[in-house]
Amino acid sequence: MLKSISCGDLRPEHDGQSVTLAGWVHRRRDHGGVVFIDLRDSSGLVQVVFHPETAPAATEIAQHFRAEWVVQVEGTVRKRPEGTENAELATGAIEVVATESEVLNESKTPPFDVSQQTQGQVDELLRLGYRYLDLRSASMHDNMVLRHRVVQYMRRFLDDRGFVEIETPILTRSTPEGARDFLVPSRLQAGTFYALPQSPQQLKQLLMVAGFERYFQIARCFRDEDLRGDRQFEHTQLDIEMSFVDEDDVLGLIEELYTAIVDEVVSGRRILRPFPRLAYDDVMARYGTDKPDLRFGLELADLSEIAAASDVRILRGAVEAGGIVKGFAAPGCAAYSRKGIDGLIAFAKSRGAQGLVTIGIDGDAPSLEGLETEHVRSAIASALKLDEVRALAQRTGAGPGDLMLIVAGGATVVNTALSQLRNEMGERLGLADATLIAFAFVTDFPLFEWDEETAAWGPSHHLFTSPWEEHWDRIETDPAAVRARHYDLVANGMELASGSIRIHDRQKQERVMRFLGYTNEQMEERFGQLLGALEYGAPPHGGIAPGIDRLMTLLTDHAESIRDVIAFPKTQAGTDPLFGTPAPVQASQLAELHIAIVPEDDAI
RNA sequence: GGGCCGGUGGUGUAGCCUGGCUUAACACACCUCCCUGUCAAGGAGGAGAUCACGGGUUCGAAUCCCGUCCGGCUCGCCA
């Protein structure tokens, strides 16, 4: 080894010890005589002192050190002189007095400052282009190390409970449902393709049939859909499947695991104990989304009844057309300027709403009872009766000084717009406790959802999810009312995990598929392997798949997006500026794969 | 595919709305010199930018207009 100990491990107990260190020059402070170097390696950093009187040769070399040079230093650990300790540093009580130094490798001046946080500070394209330097920065380095610790903890935790880690193929078969597949052309079988797995769903069910009872995998999943701050082409999930279990077993395991991770692996994070369990209908009503941010209130109120009895055309009309009217109160926002209101309206419209009704209650109003016309600030103030304003305020919880935000229209649109408006206002008003991770389970999802585009019922989770036992007979008669044994883990407005108790009976599985419009031939063609397996003693089973990337954005400090917890992520356009991915390939490679590129203009 | 925001020395920003007082400013980094206890060390000096790219308007464009590319956010999409 070129070093005898790591920089960040040095403590007062090493006082007097001779050490050899190797690492990167974090910063240098050259006083003309004495030279200080902060030397960094993967463990942290320590101050090295070079004295020209006692170590002239080493000091001469150190004077030429520059940022990010790789150097080796021999010296003696000692307690820092009285008054020069640095409480900011873990190693701040000691320093290394250098006797020898050597340059192992020089560095060009880095394109950005590696010694400081890069997230949110440096252009992300530049960071990705020099990802090896970006990851060298302490904050990104810490993110990767914490991710490692979390994953290791998961592995130990599950191993302790009898789970077996099993790998499943990356080259699998395309299934037409769900997201767009990444395809890999077959060289040996001309004209055919493998698909990268969107998840190991069917495989893990087959492992249950295979009798493993408790399976897990840190599984990479691929989806060729547009990328976002919380979505990459490939994401990693903790894939879990268990036999002979019900909902409580799966949710209890996850709650125990995530609570332990927060308690034992990370610091400075608070959670709700126990995790709230909320029914889908309840969260949709109160938050307008199935992944609510529970760090703050701003709950939505149903105002349809008041709207229906009102003379305000946009409110009453929406209800008469079969829609709903909902809203919430933004505390202290009654004084929003015209421009501010316009901004909120534009926000709502960009989220699909027809418009946004705002009603401010002047802070000068003595109370709701003492409300006068001049206290009501709204574009529709003239059409509103005072009693209606009172009723709306009562429902939304608005008082003097507050601003009611109300959307009317179809239920989906109203909920979508208001849920995002709620998140926006929660952020603007700083209502969310940054140290809180508000984990919660959402349960009792509908089994099916209506797809407007195809004018057909589709699975709201996936088609292997079991309905409630007592709802089997509703499938054909009242599909919208069928509840599923499906659950999600959410936190801070993000979906972190999704899972269900599966169907383990072939007849029942076919019944769901048949309802979804599959012919017997299609079932056999697409799901023959699973259906066949269900006929050979498939145990009752269920599972869940928590996303690790999103979880890490909650557990780390300074993660601006999912890209900050992934070592080598892609840009929103799906490119990697470091490697220049994706890239053309040799014509010979294409020929072997029986692939021909059709220029865009000639494409159909 | 749609909407919004952005692109100015190595980095981060200002200037842009209201075109000319700009020889494009500031901080950090970089280079040289000074400096023996700093830890965002300090001091003095210096170098470094065809203002993303292409076209247009104008006597004159970083600044106004159009297009393209790239990045981010977002709608669609993501069983």
XYZ file of C-alpha atoms (C1' of nucleotides) in Angstrom:
683
model
C 0.000 0.000 0.000
C 1.109 3.508 -0.758
C -0.475 4.642 2.498
C -0.498 3.344 6.059
C -3.802 4.923 7.113
C -6.633 6.933 5.577
C -6.750 10.715 6.007
C -10.230 10.876 7.490
C -9.498 8.171 10.058
C -6.855 10.149 11.940
C -7.763 11.069 15.502
C -5.991 12.367 18.633
C -5.335 8.743 19.606
C -2.816 8.601 16.731
C -0.763 11.346 18.359
C 2.923 10.711 17.843
C 2.417 8.011 15.243
C 4.387 7.992 11.989
C 2.057 7.704 9.010
C 2.181 7.596 5.241
C -0.772 9.224 3.520
C -1.810 9.286 -0.114
C -4.631 11.229 -1.670
C -5.691 14.354 -3.499
C -4.744 17.926 -2.716
C -8.034 19.410 -1.551
C -6.729 22.926 -0.862
C -3.367 24.488 -0.161
C -2.455 27.457 1.975
C 1.067 28.575 1.198
C 2.367 31.139 3.683
C 5.689 31.531 1.956
C 7.362 29.568 4.686
C 5.044 27.102 6.319
C 2.685 25.377 3.882
C -0.653 23.808 4.770
C -2.234 21.162 2.591
C -5.689 19.700 3.133
C -5.159 16.166 1.928
C -8.260 14.240 0.918
C -8.953 10.605 0.218
C -12.173 8.611 0.143
C -12.377 8.654 3.936
C -12.208 12.420 4.388
C -9.490 15.006 4.775
C -6.744 15.986 7.138
C -4.431 18.991 7.414
C -0.777 18.394 6.609
C 1.819 20.966 7.710
C 5.141 21.477 5.934
C 7.840 23.319 7.886
C 10.774 24.646 5.826
C 13.132 24.454 8.817
C 12.564 20.799 9.671
C 11.648 19.383 6.260
C 13.042 21.715 3.576
C 12.901 19.196 0.724
C 9.314 18.133 1.406
C 8.209 21.753 1.778
C 9.880 22.696 -1.508
C 7.877 19.954 -3.245
C 4.656 20.895 -1.466
C 4.961 24.496 -2.617
C 4.292 23.226 -6.141
C 1.236 21.170 -5.221
C -1.958 22.253 -6.935
C -5.616 21.322 -6.538
C -6.407 17.660 -7.271
C -2.802 16.581 -7.641
C -2.277 13.085 -6.304
C 0.415 13.117 -3.659
C 1.989 10.945 -1.025
C 3.098 12.359 2.303
C 5.071 10.851 5.160
C 4.894 12.502 8.524
C 4.010 12.399 12.165
C 0.555 12.833 13.661
C 0.374 15.372 16.454
C -2.225 17.312 18.359
C -2.618 20.765 16.884
C -1.053 23.657 18.782
C -3.387 25.232 21.311
C -5.962 27.476 19.639
C -5.497 26.162 16.081
C -7.923 23.259 16.305
C -10.684 23.225 13.697
C -14.009 22.059 15.073
C -15.453 21.926 11.533
C -13.277 18.981 10.644
C -13.590 15.450 11.979
C -9.801 15.406 12.025
C -9.589 18.990 13.258
C -7.941 18.199 16.594
C -4.801 16.861 14.955
C -2.540 17.478 11.977
C 0.211 15.606 10.185
C 3.661 17.197 10.284
C 5.263 16.211 6.993
C 8.775 14.814 6.735
C 8.669 13.631 3.113
C 6.412 14.282 0.159
C 6.113 13.027 -3.382
C 3.920 13.802 -6.375
C 2.245 10.608 -7.596
C 0.354 12.314 -10.413
C -0.285 15.883 -11.448
C -3.703 17.190 -12.448
C -4.761 19.759 -14.958
C -6.750 22.585 -13.400
C -10.199 20.972 -12.997
C -13.092 22.416 -15.050
C -14.952 23.125 -11.797
C -14.157 23.267 -8.121
C -14.013 19.703 -6.859
C -13.465 20.858 -3.275
C -16.969 22.293 -3.089
C -20.501 21.002 -3.528
C -21.366 20.689 -7.201
C -25.077 19.895 -6.990
C -27.025 22.993 -7.932
C -23.789 24.963 -8.247
C -22.210 23.745 -11.471
C -23.851 23.261 -14.853
C -25.072 19.674 -14.864
C -23.953 19.029 -18.425
C -20.399 19.918 -17.421
C -20.649 17.728 -14.340
C -21.820 14.784 -16.416
C -19.050 15.394 -18.949
C -16.499 15.099 -16.118
C -18.496 12.741 -13.941
C -15.309 11.209 -12.513
C -14.484 14.630 -11.054
C -18.049 15.374 -10.016
C -18.206 12.115 -8.084
C -14.898 12.992 -6.443
C -16.530 15.958 -4.690
C -17.392 15.154 -1.096
C -21.138 15.683 -1.389
C -21.534 13.397 -4.405
C -19.076 10.941 -2.910
C -21.164 10.829 0.262
C -24.310 10.189 -1.765
C -22.752 7.140 -3.386
C -21.394 5.822 -0.097
C -24.734 6.288 1.634
C -26.444 4.486 -1.210
C -24.011 1.627 -0.755
C -24.752 1.522 2.982
C -28.500 1.504 2.396
C -28.275 -1.304 -0.138
C -25.956 -3.316 2.092
C -28.376 -2.815 4.973
C -31.243 -4.051 2.815
C -29.287 -7.140 1.879
C -28.395 -7.960 5.492
C -31.893 -7.205 6.728
C -33.511 -9.516 4.197
C -30.886 -12.224 4.546
C -31.537 -12.237 8.306
C -35.188 -12.904 7.576
C -34.624 -15.820 5.279
C -34.813 -14.071 1.926
C -32.793 -15.470 -0.959
C -31.222 -13.117 -3.493
C -31.721 -14.457 -6.990
C -30.705 -12.824 -10.249
C -33.052 -12.816 -13.208
C -32.168 -12.253 -16.849
C -31.569 -8.844 -18.377
C -32.365 -10.245 -21.813
C -36.024 -11.148 -21.584
C -39.097 -11.096 -23.712
C -41.115 -8.066 -24.738
C -44.617 -7.862 -23.326
C -46.850 -5.357 -25.037
C -48.309 -3.918 -21.844
C -47.029 -0.966 -19.912
C -44.061 1.124 -20.861
C -42.111 1.072 -24.084
C -39.492 -1.689 -24.114
C -35.810 -1.378 -24.854
C -35.142 -3.938 -27.549
C -32.009 -5.935 -28.276
C -31.801 -7.563 -31.681
C -30.880 -11.236 -31.757
C -27.849 -12.208 -33.835
C -28.571 -15.926 -33.759
C -32.302 -15.667 -34.424
C -32.628 -13.267 -37.340
C -35.480 -10.801 -37.068
C -36.251 -11.432 -33.420
C -35.590 -9.315 -30.367
C -34.967 -9.564 -26.701
C -36.406 -6.882 -24.428
C -34.789 -5.456 -21.338
C -37.043 -6.112 -18.328
C -39.376 -3.333 -17.182
C -39.347 -5.294 -13.930
C -38.802 -8.952 -13.002
C -42.536 -9.263 -12.283
C -43.321 -12.576 -13.929
C -39.939 -14.030 -13.012
C -40.369 -13.372 -9.335
C -43.814 -14.954 -9.410
C -42.263 -17.992 -11.087
C -39.711 -18.111 -8.248
C -42.623 -18.329 -5.815
C -44.040 -21.232 -7.783
C -40.508 -22.655 -7.646
C -40.849 -22.789 -3.881
C -38.340 -20.180 -2.674
C -41.002 -18.479 -0.542
C -38.861 -15.419 0.111
C -37.008 -13.787 -2.784
C -35.335 -10.466 -3.255
C -33.097 -8.822 -5.793
C -31.492 -5.431 -6.275
C -32.960 -5.318 -9.750
C -32.285 -2.966 -12.628
C -35.454 -2.093 -14.536
C -35.630 -0.511 -17.973
C -38.313 1.678 -19.515
C -37.939 3.599 -22.749
C -40.084 6.550 -21.698
C -39.225 10.226 -21.369
C -36.866 11.058 -18.517
C -37.544 13.444 -15.648
C -35.959 14.654 -12.459
C -37.313 11.507 -10.768
C -37.174 9.123 -13.742
C -34.328 7.521 -15.655
C -34.354 4.932 -18.453
C -32.963 2.461 -15.977
C -33.802 2.481 -12.330
C -32.956 0.158 -9.484
C -35.572 -1.407 -7.303
C -35.498 -3.665 -4.293
C -37.590 -6.407 -5.779
C -39.339 -8.553 -3.169
C -41.755 -11.452 -3.404
C -43.103 -13.647 -0.609
C -45.309 -16.723 -0.415
C -48.091 -17.441 2.071
C -48.487 -13.797 3.002
C -51.160 -11.166 3.128
C -50.959 -7.373 2.927
C -49.908 -6.906 6.546
C -46.906 -9.183 6.117
C -45.540 -7.249 3.155
C -46.277 -3.786 4.528
C -44.989 -4.723 7.963
C -41.701 -5.907 6.475
C -41.244 -2.704 4.478
C -42.143 -0.502 7.413
C -39.669 -2.331 9.612
C -36.945 -2.092 6.960
C -37.417 1.606 6.201
C -37.711 2.543 9.850
C -34.472 0.681 10.565
C -32.704 2.399 7.656
C -33.702 5.821 8.955
C -32.726 4.896 12.503
C -29.489 3.073 11.819
C -28.070 4.126 8.457
C -28.883 7.794 8.003
C -29.002 10.665 10.421
C -31.025 13.829 10.725
C -34.246 12.413 9.288
C -37.587 12.084 11.022
C -40.423 9.774 10.052
C -44.035 9.207 11.056
C -44.403 6.183 13.351
C -46.179 4.025 12.554
C -46.519 4.702 8.828
C -50.046 5.991 8.207
C -52.182 3.691 6.082
C -54.575 5.623 3.905
C -57.233 4.349 1.564
C -57.027 5.398 -2.075
C -60.463 7.051 -2.044
C -59.496 8.978 1.052
C -56.222 10.369 -0.303
C -57.832 11.226 -3.635
C -60.502 13.180 -1.796
C -58.140 14.950 0.574
C -55.086 15.442 -1.634
C -56.215 14.857 -5.225
C -53.395 12.403 -5.847
C -52.464 8.869 -4.900
C -49.028 10.047 -3.761
C -49.726 12.864 -1.334
C -47.078 14.918 0.407
C -48.089 14.463 4.044
C -45.515 16.894 5.421
C -48.135 19.626 5.409
C -51.908 20.105 5.480
C -53.598 22.249 2.843
C -56.186 19.504 2.446
C -58.672 19.747 -0.371
C -62.363 20.233 0.349
C -65.242 19.157 -1.858
C -67.205 22.283 -2.704
C -69.530 20.733 -5.267
C -72.617 21.087 -3.084
C -72.071 24.792 -2.483
C -71.191 25.289 -6.144
C -74.354 23.554 -7.336
C -76.516 25.944 -5.343
C -74.568 29.001 -6.464
C -75.338 31.510 -9.185
C -71.736 31.550 -10.275
C -71.918 29.982 -13.710
C -68.430 28.452 -13.853
C -68.986 26.720 -10.526
C -72.565 25.557 -10.962
C -72.012 24.681 -14.615
C -69.202 22.292 -13.770
C -71.394 20.364 -11.352
C -74.328 20.324 -13.772
C -72.023 18.877 -16.422
C -71.223 15.983 -14.091
C -68.004 17.432 -12.775
C -66.869 18.469 -9.338
C -65.642 21.580 -7.579
C -62.834 21.358 -5.033
C -60.479 23.763 -3.389
C -58.211 24.552 -0.476
C -57.111 27.508 1.554
C -53.633 29.003 1.210
C -52.950 30.631 4.560
C -51.865 34.257 4.521
C -52.094 34.605 0.750
C -55.136 36.915 0.515
C -52.868 39.827 -0.319
C -51.514 38.138 -3.454
C -51.093 40.731 -6.205
C -52.899 40.626 -9.501
C -49.663 39.304 -11.018
C -49.367 36.675 -8.315
C -52.933 35.513 -8.913
C -52.321 35.397 -12.668
C -49.318 33.220 -12.000
C -51.431 30.761 -10.028
C -54.061 30.717 -12.766
C -51.383 30.013 -15.369
C -50.013 27.244 -13.150
C -53.454 25.640 -12.870
C -54.068 25.930 -16.596
C -50.715 24.384 -17.440
C -51.849 21.418 -15.356
C -54.953 20.977 -17.432
C -57.506 23.034 -15.492
C -59.903 25.256 -17.414
C -59.198 27.999 -14.956
C -58.747 28.816 -11.312
C -61.133 30.672 -9.040
C -59.382 32.584 -6.293
C -61.202 34.118 -3.356
C -59.165 36.133 -0.918
C -60.535 37.062 2.479
C -59.073 40.373 3.489
C -56.941 40.240 6.601
C -58.942 43.194 7.925
C -62.108 41.110 8.129
C -62.900 40.633 11.825
C -64.145 37.077 11.345
C -66.161 34.979 8.926
C -69.347 36.049 10.715
C -68.395 39.700 10.455
C -67.499 39.340 6.771
C -68.478 42.278 4.558
C -68.524 42.549 0.774
C -65.413 44.715 0.725
C -63.458 41.927 2.419
C -63.939 39.549 -0.492
C -61.223 39.752 -3.120
C -62.147 37.753 -6.186
C -62.731 38.105 -9.885
C -66.165 36.615 -9.243
C -66.832 38.667 -6.106
C -69.880 40.364 -7.608
C -71.564 37.034 -8.328
C -70.809 35.570 -4.895
C -73.186 35.907 -1.980
C -71.563 36.526 1.386
C -73.117 33.335 2.722
C -71.512 31.395 -0.092
C -68.105 32.852 0.705
C -68.651 31.875 4.342
C -69.682 28.367 3.363
C -66.673 27.946 1.052
C -64.368 29.307 3.738
C -65.826 26.950 6.314
C -65.269 23.941 4.077
C -61.726 24.898 3.099
C -60.837 26.199 6.521
C -60.062 29.671 5.208
C -60.147 32.671 7.524
C -59.218 36.324 7.314
C -55.947 36.759 5.407
C -56.288 33.469 3.533
C -56.735 32.771 -0.152
C -59.093 30.060 -1.391
C -57.977 28.274 -4.570
C -60.859 26.558 -6.331
C -60.967 24.451 -9.490
C -64.103 23.239 -11.253
C -64.368 20.582 -13.936
C -64.022 16.858 -14.482
C -62.831 14.947 -11.418
C -59.490 13.902 -12.920
C -58.575 17.373 -14.075
C -59.682 19.008 -10.821
C -57.670 16.587 -8.716
C -54.574 16.799 -10.915
C -54.517 20.587 -10.953
C -55.296 21.019 -7.272
C -52.821 18.416 -6.083
C -50.022 20.149 -7.947
C -51.231 23.552 -6.792
C -51.220 22.190 -3.262
C -47.621 21.024 -3.605
C -46.676 24.358 -5.127
C -48.225 26.357 -2.299
C -46.759 24.015 0.293
C -43.344 24.735 -1.184
C -43.865 28.480 -1.518
C -45.106 28.789 2.034
C -42.281 26.624 3.327
C -44.736 24.317 5.071
C -42.756 21.111 4.642
C -40.293 20.132 7.364
C -37.131 19.357 5.415
C -36.018 16.760 7.955
C -39.271 14.814 7.732
C -39.755 11.851 5.442
C -43.490 11.326 5.601
C -43.710 7.658 4.650
C -47.250 6.352 4.277
C -48.977 3.388 2.700
C -51.819 3.901 0.278
C -54.117 0.905 0.025
C -57.438 -0.193 -1.472
C -56.720 0.931 -5.019
C -59.221 0.239 -7.745
C -58.239 -2.859 -9.726
C -59.053 -1.290 -13.081
C -58.953 2.139 -14.564
C -60.712 3.397 -17.643
C -58.400 4.305 -20.491
C -59.952 7.132 -22.488
C -57.600 6.643 -25.405
C -58.362 2.997 -26.043
C -61.865 3.275 -24.595
C -61.231 0.162 -22.545
C -60.544 -0.951 -19.004
C -56.927 -1.443 -18.115
C -55.181 -2.661 -14.974
C -54.411 0.207 -12.626
C -51.311 -1.618 -11.320
C -50.696 -4.714 -13.398
C -52.894 -7.541 -14.430
C -51.429 -10.058 -11.952
C -52.867 -8.111 -9.024
C -55.607 -9.876 -7.113
C -58.916 -8.149 -6.465
C -60.447 -8.309 -3.032
C -61.787 -11.819 -2.605
C -65.371 -10.553 -2.201
C -65.119 -8.421 -5.372
C -64.497 -11.186 -7.905
C -68.090 -11.139 -9.058
C -68.084 -7.408 -9.643
C -65.452 -7.641 -12.375
C -67.869 -8.136 -15.213
C -70.775 -6.218 -13.668
C -69.186 -3.176 -12.026
C -65.471 -3.043 -12.831
C -64.991 0.467 -11.490
C -66.020 -0.725 -8.030
C -63.546 -3.604 -7.829
C -60.896 -2.961 -5.193
C -57.443 -4.466 -5.516
C -55.077 -6.044 -3.025
C -52.646 -3.395 -4.199
C -50.599 -1.050 -2.046
C -48.121 1.755 -2.566
C -45.504 3.284 -0.326
C -45.382 7.048 -0.763
C -43.300 9.782 0.818
C -43.171 13.539 0.353
C -45.227 13.468 -2.835
C -43.331 10.598 -4.445
C -44.330 7.035 -5.186
C -41.582 4.954 -3.603
C -42.901 1.447 -3.954
C -45.754 -0.458 -5.467
C -46.897 -3.965 -4.858
C -49.765 -6.350 -4.492
C -51.018 -9.753 -3.497
C -51.059 -11.670 -6.782
C -53.532 -13.994 -8.375
C -52.257 -17.561 -7.935
C -55.080 -19.439 -9.641
C -55.048 -19.914 -13.403
C -58.810 -19.698 -13.823
C -58.954 -16.481 -11.890
C -55.969 -15.026 -13.735
C -57.662 -15.839 -17.028
C -60.865 -14.264 -15.807
C -59.091 -10.936 -15.313
C -57.309 -11.241 -18.642
C -60.511 -12.116 -20.401
C -62.203 -9.066 -18.911
C -59.316 -6.927 -20.159
C -60.022 -8.178 -23.657
C -57.436 -10.910 -24.196
C -58.360 -13.855 -26.341
C -57.256 -17.324 -25.272
C -54.599 -17.222 -27.986
C -53.230 -13.913 -26.762
C -53.115 -15.152 -23.178
C -51.162 -18.204 -24.204
C -48.870 -16.229 -26.499
C -48.018 -13.534 -23.963
C -48.441 -15.140 -20.573
C -48.357 -18.857 -21.302
C -45.324 -19.402 -19.058
C -46.962 -17.818 -16.017
C -50.379 -19.328 -16.628
C -48.781 -22.727 -16.994
C -46.866 -22.308 -13.750
C -50.045 -21.406 -11.879
C -51.320 -24.911 -12.676
C -48.511 -26.643 -10.778
C -49.109 -25.828 -7.163
C -48.553 -22.078 -7.156
C -48.637 -20.831 -3.566
C -50.555 -17.707 -2.576
C -47.978 -14.928 -2.892
C -47.419 -11.228 -3.113
C -44.671 -8.683 -3.115
C -43.519 -5.166 -3.543
C -40.846 -3.249 -5.412
C -39.403 -0.170 -3.687
C -37.453 2.173 -5.932
C -33.990 2.762 -4.543
C -33.073 5.859 -6.556
C -36.033 7.877 -5.325
C -35.533 6.667 -1.783
C -31.955 7.913 -1.906
C -33.036 11.401 -2.953
C -34.909 11.525 0.364
C -32.116 10.055 2.464
C -29.251 12.157 1.091
C -28.561 15.818 1.641
C -28.250 18.032 -1.415
C -29.830 15.684 -3.957
C -31.457 17.985 -6.491
C -32.724 15.101 -8.582
C -32.484 11.367 -9.003
C -29.365 12.033 -11.065
C -27.489 13.072 -7.919
C -27.821 9.595 -6.411
C -26.912 7.667 -9.572
C -23.231 7.414 -10.462
C -23.651 7.691 -14.211
C -27.125 8.972 -15.119
C -28.406 10.226 -18.448
C -29.672 13.656 -19.439
C -33.334 14.338 -20.076
C -32.711 13.609 -23.752
C -31.360 10.187 -22.795
C -27.724 10.962 -23.560
C -24.509 10.482 -21.631
C -22.174 13.382 -22.455
C -19.144 11.559 -21.041
C -19.357 8.554 -23.316
C -21.339 10.202 -26.069
C -24.131 7.689 -25.626
C -26.106 6.777 -27.684
C -23.830 6.496 -30.720
C -23.866 4.997 -34.194
C -22.298 1.550 -34.657
C -20.293 -0.084 -37.424
C -22.225 -1.207 -40.478
C -20.767 -4.670 -39.935
C -22.309 -4.809 -36.483
C -25.698 -3.947 -37.910
C -25.326 -6.508 -40.637
C -24.643 -9.260 -38.101
C -27.825 -8.267 -36.321
C -29.856 -8.262 -39.522
C -30.636 -4.606 -38.946
C -30.889 -1.864 -41.540
C -31.192 1.814 -40.669
C -33.987 3.579 -42.516
C -33.299 7.316 -42.884
C -35.983 9.438 -41.282
C -37.192 10.858 -44.620
C -37.792 7.388 -46.015
C -39.555 6.148 -42.922
C -43.252 5.473 -43.183
C -45.157 15.859 -29.932
C -46.692 20.597 -26.820
C -45.548 24.621 -23.014
C -42.009 27.344 -19.945
C -36.983 28.770 -18.383
C -31.879 28.998 -19.551
C -26.865 29.132 -22.680
C -21.852 35.674 -21.465
C -13.531 34.148 -19.871
C -11.995 27.733 -16.549
C -16.442 28.108 -12.817
C -20.644 30.992 -10.930
C -23.077 35.361 -12.100
C -24.206 40.876 -13.692
C -25.251 43.456 -18.163
C -30.348 42.078 -22.102
C -36.545 44.475 -20.632
C -35.202 50.379 -22.204
C -29.546 48.751 -28.762
C -24.501 53.256 -28.655
C -21.661 55.959 -22.407
C -18.630 48.284 -22.796
C -12.062 48.780 -24.375
C -18.253 43.332 -21.843
C -18.291 44.029 -15.223
C -17.804 41.229 -10.497
C -16.415 36.930 -7.344
C -13.804 32.426 -7.353
C -10.221 29.603 -10.022
C -5.490 30.184 -13.023
C -0.185 32.514 -13.652
C 3.913 35.666 -11.309
C 5.741 37.973 -6.964
C 5.424 38.937 -1.506
C 4.153 36.523 2.947
C 6.231 31.216 8.812
C -0.165 28.901 11.981
C -3.654 28.994 8.153
C -8.087 26.233 7.453
C -13.140 29.982 1.900
C -5.461 32.111 4.476
C -3.833 37.196 3.200
C -1.456 41.190 -0.062
C 0.241 43.155 -5.047
C 0.250 42.451 -10.179
C -1.141 39.655 -14.734
C -3.349 36.681 -18.403
C -7.942 34.893 -19.984
C -14.652 35.881 -23.613
C -15.263 35.684 -31.751
C -21.509 36.862 -25.392
C -24.212 28.556 -27.881
C -24.763 28.449 -33.430
C -27.023 30.442 -38.124
C -29.829 34.228 -40.360
C -32.439 38.985 -40.091
C -33.630 44.264 -38.454
C -30.427 48.657 -37.698
C -25.649 53.626 -39.077
C -24.677 50.325 -34.815
C -26.699 43.910 -31.683
C -24.459 40.183 -25.799
C -28.986 43.341 -25.949
C -34.562 43.367 -30.718
C -36.795 39.411 -34.345
C -36.717 34.342 -36.710
C -34.598 29.512 -36.921
C -31.318 25.565 -35.101
C -28.651 22.973 -31.319
C -27.864 21.885 -26.204
C -29.468 21.718 -20.883
C -33.360 21.907 -17.106
C -38.553 22.000 -15.482
C -43.291 20.469 -17.156
C -47.941 18.313 -20.018
C -48.445 13.948 -22.744
C -45.957 9.325 -21.610
C -44.152 6.299 -17.324
C -49.133 -1.490 -16.701
